[in-house]
Amino acid sequence: MLSAAATPAQLSAQAASGEAGLERSERAAEEQQADNIIVTGRAQKLYRVETTASTKLPTEPLLSSQNVSVITSELIQDQGARDAQDIYRNISGVSFFSYAGVTARGFRQEEIFFDGLRGDPYAGFSVPQLFNLDRVEFLKGPSGMLYGPGAPGGLFNYVTKKPQDKPFSADVRGIVGNADRIGGSAEVNSSLGGGFAARGGLFYEDRGLFRFNAASRTLIADGGVSWSPGPVTVILQATRYDQELDASRLRGVPTDDDGNFLADRRWNHNEPGDFLNLRSDVLQARIEAEPLPGLTLDATMRYNDATEVQNYHEPRGLFDSDGDGIRDATIREFRDQRRDEESWSFGGNAVYAFDLGGDVGNRVLAGFDHFNGEEIFAGRSLRGRNRVVAGLPSPLSLLDPVYGQSDPATYNQGPFSIFNTDSRRTGFYLLNELTVGPVIITGGIRQDNFHDDSDGIVFEDEATTYRGGIVYRVTDEISLFGHYATSFEPQDPSVQNPLAGGPFAPTAGDIFEGGIKTALMGGRIQSSLSAYQIRRRNILQVDPRGDVGNDGVDDFVAFGEVTSKGIEFDLAADITPDWVLTVAYAHNDTKITGDNGGGGILNRVGDRFANAPKHQLGIWTRYQIPDIGIAAAFGGDYVSEQVSLSGQPVRPFMIFDTSLIYEVGPIRAMLRVDNLFDKTYAVSGFIDRTGHFPGEPRSIFLEVGYAF
C-alpha cells in the first residue's frame, strides 16, 4: 500500500468561492488532457471534499472548528487500498492496534459508524473492506455531542456508495498477484428516467495470506436504487458481506523482551482446518428533502444481521520443550465460538439556514438517533498440555511447527456457554452556528439515555455532552480554529454488579484543540496544523482494598485520569500540475495523571500505553507524464517504538511502497509493490503469549480496469 499522508478534508479544503472558484474549475478543465483520463491537480481536485458529513452540519473543512480527516475514493484507488488497515496510515494520529481496532490520539478505539449510524457489519474481528465505500471520514477527538457514547480519540464514519442520477457508467477490474491472489470487481450506475437511478456492484477476491495455512475469500454484493421526485430523494440499499478466513482468528508471533520475533513471521498458531467465517446482511433506507428554502431534512434507517463463526487454536503460554532453557513451543487451547448480532439504527437531522442581515448568518441543527443491538455469544474451549495427548489440542513448536497432530473432531469440549447482551442508545441534540463576518461560532448540546442488559445484569443511565467552537477566517485561504468537546463511555455491563461496587457512572472525556488550516494558491497547497489536549476521567479500576464488603467479590472504583497531548501536521500539495506530494506527521504523549495507586487502567503499561507511538510520519508522492499516460508513485510510513500490553517493546519501523500506473482513455492499469525492501517488522503488540502482529512481507499485484 502507498503510504499516503493525505486526508483532503483534514488537509483542508475549499479555497475561495464564487468567481474565483469558477475560474479554477475552468482552468482545471483546460489542463485535463483530451486523449486520456490522467487528471492534473490531484490534491486540489480529487483528494479533498467540498463538505464533510461527519460533523452532521455540512461544512467546508476550512470553515469547521473540528478536525476531520477524509480519505476519498480517488485516494483509495490511487493507493490500491483494499481494506481499512490499508488506510490507517493516511490519518495522522491513528495507528494499528488489532484487527479493525486502532490507537487514536493515544486511546484504543474500535467502534465504526456507517453513514452516520451504528451497526458495523464486520462484527468485530473481520477488517472492513473498501469496495462499496465512497469515502472514509475520521472525526478526531471526543464526539459525544454528535454521536453519543464513544472513545475520546476519534470516530470512523464510513460513507457508502449510492446511486447517482447520471448517464450510464460502468467499471470492471481484474487483479492478480503473488500468493495466488486473484479477483475482480464490477460496478454499474445509471439514470433510469423519471427521477430513478440504480447502482450495482460485485467484488470477489481470493488470496493466500503470508501466515502458514492462512487465506481469505471475500465476496461483497452491493446494490441500490434512488428516486428523486422534486425536492425529495429516497435511497434504498442492500449489501451482502461474505468472508471466509482460513486458519484464523490470527494472533501475533511471540517475541523476546527485546522485541525480536521468536519464530518466522509466517508462523501461525492455527491448524489448517481452523477458520473465521462472516456472513452479514445490511438493509438501509434514507430520505432527503428540502421542503423550504434553507431547510433540509434527512432520515436514515439501517438494519444489520450478522453471524460470525470461529474455530481456532489460541496460544496459552510458551514453554521449554527440550530442556535447553529456551522457550521454543506454546501450549494451545481450542476455541469454538459463534456470534449472532442483530441491530437496528435510526437517525434524523434537520438543518435550517437563514440570514440575520448584513454579513450575519445562522444555521441550526436539530437531530436524534436510536440504536438497538442484540448479541448472542456461544462459546466453548478446551486447553491442551505441553505434550501430545489424545483428544486434546497439541502443543506447537515455534521453530519447526508440525500441524495435524490432533483433530478437533476428537475433542471433548462439553456444552456451549451462552451469553446474551442487549444494548440500547438514544440521543437528542441541538447545535447552532452563527457567522458574523469572518468569525464562525458554534455551540451544541446532546442528551443521551442508554440501557445495557448483560445476562440479566441491567444498567441504565443518562449523560449530557457539549461542544463549542470558533473559526476566524483570516483570508479566503487561511483560517484559525479552536474547539472544546466532551464525550462519555458506559462501563462494561459485566462490571456493574452491585457486589463489585456498581453501578458505576460512565467514563468522561474532553478536548481542547486549536490550530490553523490553509488552502493556499487556489487550493494547490492544503495544510493543517493543530495542537490538542484530551482528558479521560472516571476510569474503572480494581479497588486496592480488595473485597470491601466481604461479599466474595472484589470491588472496583471509578477513579483515574489519563491525559493525551499532541501535535499534528498535514500537507497536500500540487508541486506542479503533474506532481503531487503529501506529508503527515503526528506527535502524541499520553500519560496517567491520576490513579488509585493500584493500576488497573486499561492498556496501561507502567507510565506508557500499549500501541501508542509518540511519533508517526507518512509521505506519498506521485509524478505523472500525461503525454504517454504513465505515472509513478512512491510512499513511506514511519512509526516510532511502541510497547505491547505485556510491556515488550515493539520496534520502530519505516517501510516503503511504490507503484507504476498506466492510464489512457478508458484503460487503467496499476502495478504495485508493497513493503518494497521486504522489511521484517511488527505493526503492534498484544500480550506475551500471543506476541506481536507481524507486518506483511513484500507483495506484488497487477490491477487492470476498463471504464465504460
Short mmCIF file of N, CA and C in Angstrom, two decimals, residues 513-609:
data_model
loop_
_atom_site.label_atom_id
_atom_site.label_comp_id
_atom_site.label_asym_id
_atom_site.label_seq_id
_atom_site.Cartn_x
_atom_site.Cartn_y
_atom_site.Cartn_z
N GLU A 513 -8.65 21.96 21.63
CA GLU A 513 -7.84 21.86 20.41
C GLU A 513 -7.87 23.19 19.67
N GLY A 514 -6.75 23.54 19.06
CA GLY A 514 -6.68 24.75 18.26
C GLY A 514 -5.64 24.60 17.18
N GLY A 515 -5.78 25.39 16.11
CA GLY A 515 -4.82 25.29 15.04
C GLY A 515 -5.13 26.20 13.88
N ILE A 516 -4.48 25.91 12.76
CA ILE A 516 -4.62 26.70 11.55
C ILE A 516 -4.80 25.77 10.36
N LYS A 517 -5.69 26.14 9.45
CA LYS A 517 -5.92 25.39 8.21
C LYS A 517 -5.69 26.34 7.04
N THR A 518 -5.14 25.80 5.95
CA THR A 518 -4.91 26.63 4.77
C THR A 518 -5.30 25.89 3.50
N ALA A 519 -5.61 26.67 2.49
CA ALA A 519 -5.80 26.17 1.13
C ALA A 519 -5.19 27.23 0.21
N LEU A 520 -3.87 27.29 0.21
CA LEU A 520 -3.14 28.36 -0.46
C LEU A 520 -3.05 28.14 -1.97
N MET A 521 -2.75 29.22 -2.68
CA MET A 521 -2.55 29.20 -4.13
C MET A 521 -3.73 28.53 -4.82
N GLY A 522 -4.91 29.01 -4.47
CA GLY A 522 -6.11 28.47 -5.11
C GLY A 522 -6.38 27.03 -4.77
N GLY A 523 -5.91 26.57 -3.61
CA GLY A 523 -6.15 25.19 -3.19
C GLY A 523 -5.05 24.23 -3.54
N ARG A 524 -3.98 24.71 -4.19
CA ARG A 524 -2.89 23.82 -4.59
C ARG A 524 -2.08 23.35 -3.38
N ILE A 525 -2.01 24.16 -2.34
CA ILE A 525 -1.28 23.79 -1.13
C ILE A 525 -2.27 23.77 0.03
N GLN A 526 -2.59 22.58 0.50
CA GLN A 526 -3.54 22.41 1.59
C GLN A 526 -2.78 21.92 2.82
N SER A 527 -3.05 22.53 3.96
CA SER A 527 -2.32 22.12 5.16
C SER A 527 -3.18 22.30 6.40
N SER A 528 -2.77 21.62 7.45
CA SER A 528 -3.43 21.74 8.74
C SER A 528 -2.39 21.51 9.83
N LEU A 529 -2.38 22.40 10.80
CA LEU A 529 -1.50 22.28 11.96
C LEU A 529 -2.36 22.49 13.20
N SER A 530 -2.34 21.51 14.12
CA SER A 530 -3.18 21.62 15.31
C SER A 530 -2.46 21.05 16.52
N ALA A 531 -2.85 21.55 17.68
CA ALA A 531 -2.38 21.04 18.96
C ALA A 531 -3.60 20.75 19.83
N TYR A 532 -3.53 19.69 20.64
CA TYR A 532 -4.70 19.29 21.41
C TYR A 532 -4.30 18.73 22.77
N GLN A 533 -5.27 18.72 23.67
CA GLN A 533 -5.18 18.01 24.94
C GLN A 533 -6.50 17.30 25.19
N ILE A 534 -6.43 15.99 25.40
CA ILE A 534 -7.61 15.18 25.68
C ILE A 534 -7.46 14.58 27.08
N ARG A 535 -8.50 14.69 27.88
CA ARG A 535 -8.53 14.06 29.19
C ARG A 535 -9.62 13.00 29.23
N ARG A 536 -9.29 11.88 29.85
CA ARG A 536 -10.26 10.80 30.04
C ARG A 536 -10.33 10.49 31.53
N ARG A 537 -11.51 10.64 32.12
CA ARG A 537 -11.65 10.56 33.57
C ARG A 537 -12.68 9.50 33.98
N ASN A 538 -12.72 9.24 35.28
CA ASN A 538 -13.67 8.29 35.85
C ASN A 538 -13.45 6.88 35.33
N ILE A 539 -12.18 6.51 35.22
CA ILE A 539 -11.80 5.20 34.67
C ILE A 539 -11.94 4.14 35.76
N LEU A 540 -12.56 3.03 35.43
CA LEU A 540 -12.82 1.96 36.38
C LEU A 540 -11.54 1.16 36.65
N GLN A 541 -11.23 0.96 37.94
CA GLN A 541 -10.04 0.23 38.34
C GLN A 541 -10.38 -0.71 39.49
N VAL A 542 -9.49 -1.66 39.72
CA VAL A 542 -9.65 -2.57 40.86
C VAL A 542 -9.42 -1.79 42.14
N ASP A 543 -10.30 -1.98 43.10
CA ASP A 543 -10.15 -1.32 44.40
C ASP A 543 -8.95 -1.93 45.12
N PRO A 544 -7.94 -1.12 45.51
CA PRO A 544 -6.76 -1.68 46.18
C PRO A 544 -7.08 -2.31 47.53
N ARG A 545 -8.27 -2.03 48.09
CA ARG A 545 -8.66 -2.63 49.37
C ARG A 545 -9.25 -4.02 49.20
N GLY A 546 -9.45 -4.43 47.91
CA GLY A 546 -9.97 -5.77 47.66
C GLY A 546 -11.47 -5.85 47.85
N ASP A 547 -11.93 -6.91 48.54
CA ASP A 547 -13.35 -7.15 48.77
C ASP A 547 -13.81 -6.33 49.97
N VAL A 548 -14.25 -5.10 49.72
CA VAL A 548 -14.58 -4.18 50.80
C VAL A 548 -15.76 -4.68 51.61
N GLY A 549 -16.79 -5.20 50.93
CA GLY A 549 -17.99 -5.62 51.64
C GLY A 549 -17.97 -7.05 52.14
N ASN A 550 -16.83 -7.76 51.98
CA ASN A 550 -16.72 -9.16 52.40
C ASN A 550 -17.86 -10.01 51.85
N ASP A 551 -18.19 -9.76 50.57
CA ASP A 551 -19.28 -10.50 49.93
C ASP A 551 -18.77 -11.51 48.91
N GLY A 552 -17.45 -11.73 48.90
CA GLY A 552 -16.88 -12.73 48.00
C GLY A 552 -16.55 -12.21 46.62
N VAL A 553 -16.77 -10.92 46.37
CA VAL A 553 -16.48 -10.34 45.06
C VAL A 553 -15.57 -9.13 45.25
N ASP A 554 -14.42 -9.12 44.56
CA ASP A 554 -13.51 -7.98 44.65
C ASP A 554 -14.19 -6.73 44.09
N ASP A 555 -13.93 -5.61 44.72
CA ASP A 555 -14.60 -4.37 44.34
C ASP A 555 -13.79 -3.59 43.31
N PHE A 556 -14.51 -2.71 42.61
CA PHE A 556 -13.91 -1.75 41.69
C PHE A 556 -14.17 -0.35 42.23
N VAL A 557 -13.36 0.59 41.73
CA VAL A 557 -13.60 2.01 42.00
C VAL A 557 -13.46 2.77 40.68
N ALA A 558 -14.30 3.77 40.51
CA ALA A 558 -14.20 4.62 39.32
C ALA A 558 -13.34 5.81 39.69
N PHE A 559 -12.04 5.69 39.45
CA PHE A 559 -11.10 6.72 39.89
C PHE A 559 -9.90 6.68 38.96
N GLY A 560 -9.61 7.78 38.31
CA GLY A 560 -8.43 7.81 37.46
C GLY A 560 -8.58 8.81 36.34
N GLU A 561 -7.45 9.24 35.82
CA GLU A 561 -7.45 10.20 34.73
C GLU A 561 -6.25 9.93 33.83
N VAL A 562 -6.48 9.99 32.53
CA VAL A 562 -5.43 9.86 31.53
C VAL A 562 -5.46 11.12 30.67
N THR A 563 -4.29 11.70 30.41
CA THR A 563 -4.21 12.91 29.61
C THR A 563 -3.35 12.65 28.38
N SER A 564 -3.90 13.01 27.23
CA SER A 564 -3.21 12.85 25.95
C SER A 564 -2.96 14.23 25.37
N LYS A 565 -1.70 14.51 25.02
CA LYS A 565 -1.33 15.77 24.39
C LYS A 565 -0.63 15.47 23.07
N GLY A 566 -0.90 16.30 22.07
CA GLY A 566 -0.28 16.03 20.78
C GLY A 566 -0.29 17.20 19.84
N ILE A 567 0.50 17.04 18.78
CA ILE A 567 0.58 17.98 17.67
C ILE A 567 0.48 17.19 16.38
N GLU A 568 -0.30 17.69 15.44
CA GLU A 568 -0.46 17.03 14.15
C GLU A 568 -0.29 18.03 13.02
N PHE A 569 0.43 17.61 11.99
CA PHE A 569 0.65 18.45 10.81
C PHE A 569 0.40 17.63 9.57
N ASP A 570 -0.38 18.20 8.65
CA ASP A 570 -0.69 17.52 7.39
C ASP A 570 -0.51 18.49 6.23
N LEU A 571 -0.02 17.96 5.14
CA LEU A 571 0.21 18.78 3.95
C LEU A 571 -0.11 17.97 2.71
N ALA A 572 -0.83 18.58 1.78
CA ALA A 572 -1.05 18.01 0.46
C ALA A 572 -0.82 19.12 -0.54
N ALA A 573 0.10 18.91 -1.48
CA ALA A 573 0.48 19.99 -2.38
C ALA A 573 0.61 19.50 -3.81
N ASP A 574 0.06 20.27 -4.73
CA ASP A 574 0.33 20.08 -6.15
C ASP A 574 1.59 20.90 -6.46
N ILE A 575 2.75 20.24 -6.40
CA ILE A 575 4.01 20.95 -6.64
C ILE A 575 4.04 21.50 -8.05
N THR A 576 3.60 20.70 -9.00
CA THR A 576 3.37 21.12 -10.38
C THR A 576 2.03 20.54 -10.79
N PRO A 577 1.51 20.89 -11.97
CA PRO A 577 0.25 20.27 -12.40
C PRO A 577 0.31 18.75 -12.46
N ASP A 578 1.52 18.17 -12.52
CA ASP A 578 1.65 16.71 -12.67
C ASP A 578 2.35 16.04 -11.49
N TRP A 579 2.66 16.80 -10.46
CA TRP A 579 3.43 16.24 -9.34
C TRP A 579 2.75 16.61 -8.04
N VAL A 580 2.33 15.59 -7.28
CA VAL A 580 1.64 15.81 -6.01
C VAL A 580 2.46 15.20 -4.88
N LEU A 581 2.46 15.87 -3.74
CA LEU A 581 3.18 15.40 -2.56
C LEU A 581 2.28 15.52 -1.34
N THR A 582 2.26 14.50 -0.51
CA THR A 582 1.52 14.56 0.75
C THR A 582 2.43 14.15 1.89
N VAL A 583 2.27 14.82 3.02
CA VAL A 583 3.06 14.54 4.21
C VAL A 583 2.13 14.61 5.42
N ALA A 584 2.29 13.69 6.35
CA ALA A 584 1.52 13.74 7.59
C ALA A 584 2.45 13.38 8.75
N TYR A 585 2.41 14.19 9.79
CA TYR A 585 3.22 13.92 10.97
C TYR A 585 2.34 14.07 12.22
N ALA A 586 2.54 13.17 13.18
CA ALA A 586 1.80 13.25 14.44
C ALA A 586 2.75 12.95 15.59
N HIS A 587 2.64 13.77 16.63
CA HIS A 587 3.34 13.52 17.89
C HIS A 587 2.29 13.42 18.99
N ASN A 588 2.39 12.37 19.80
CA ASN A 588 1.42 12.17 20.87
C ASN A 588 2.14 11.71 22.13
N ASP A 589 1.71 12.24 23.26
CA ASP A 589 2.24 11.83 24.56
C ASP A 589 1.05 11.61 25.49
N THR A 590 0.81 10.35 25.83
CA THR A 590 -0.32 10.00 26.68
C THR A 590 0.19 9.51 28.03
N LYS A 591 -0.28 10.13 29.09
CA LYS A 591 0.21 9.81 30.43
C LYS A 591 -0.95 9.66 31.41
N ILE A 592 -0.68 8.92 32.48
CA ILE A 592 -1.63 8.81 33.58
C ILE A 592 -1.43 10.01 34.49
N THR A 593 -2.47 10.78 34.67
CA THR A 593 -2.39 11.98 35.51
C THR A 593 -3.18 11.83 36.80
N GLY A 594 -3.70 10.64 37.06
CA GLY A 594 -4.38 10.37 38.33
C GLY A 594 -4.83 8.93 38.39
N ASP A 595 -4.49 8.21 39.48
CA ASP A 595 -4.99 6.85 39.66
C ASP A 595 -5.05 6.55 41.15
N ASN A 596 -5.42 5.31 41.46
CA ASN A 596 -5.59 4.95 42.87
C ASN A 596 -4.34 4.31 43.46
N GLY A 597 -3.25 4.36 42.70
CA GLY A 597 -2.01 3.77 43.18
C GLY A 597 -1.93 2.28 42.94
N GLY A 598 -3.03 1.68 42.47
CA GLY A 598 -3.03 0.24 42.25
C GLY A 598 -3.11 -0.17 40.80
N GLY A 599 -3.00 0.81 39.90
CA GLY A 599 -3.06 0.48 38.48
C GLY A 599 -4.45 0.11 38.04
N GLY A 600 -4.53 -0.71 37.00
CA GLY A 600 -5.81 -1.19 36.51
C GLY A 600 -6.36 -0.42 35.33
N ILE A 601 -5.71 0.68 34.94
CA ILE A 601 -6.21 1.44 33.79
C ILE A 601 -5.98 0.65 32.52
N LEU A 602 -7.01 0.52 31.71
CA LEU A 602 -6.98 -0.30 30.51
C LEU A 602 -5.85 0.14 29.59
N ASN A 603 -5.09 -0.84 29.07
CA ASN A 603 -3.98 -0.63 28.14
C ASN A 603 -2.76 0.01 28.78
N ARG A 604 -2.80 0.19 30.11
CA ARG A 604 -1.66 0.80 30.80
C ARG A 604 -0.50 -0.18 30.85
N VAL A 605 0.71 0.33 30.56
CA VAL A 605 1.94 -0.43 30.70
C VAL A 605 2.92 0.48 31.42
N GLY A 606 2.95 0.41 32.74
CA GLY A 606 3.75 1.35 33.51
C GLY A 606 3.21 2.76 33.31
N ASP A 607 4.07 3.65 32.85
CA ASP A 607 3.65 5.02 32.58
C ASP A 607 3.29 5.23 31.12
N ARG A 608 3.33 4.17 30.33
CA ARG A 608 3.02 4.29 28.91
C ARG A 608 1.74 3.51 28.61
N PHE A 609 1.30 3.60 27.35
CA PHE A 609 0.12 2.87 26.92
C PHE A 609 0.46 2.01 25.71
#
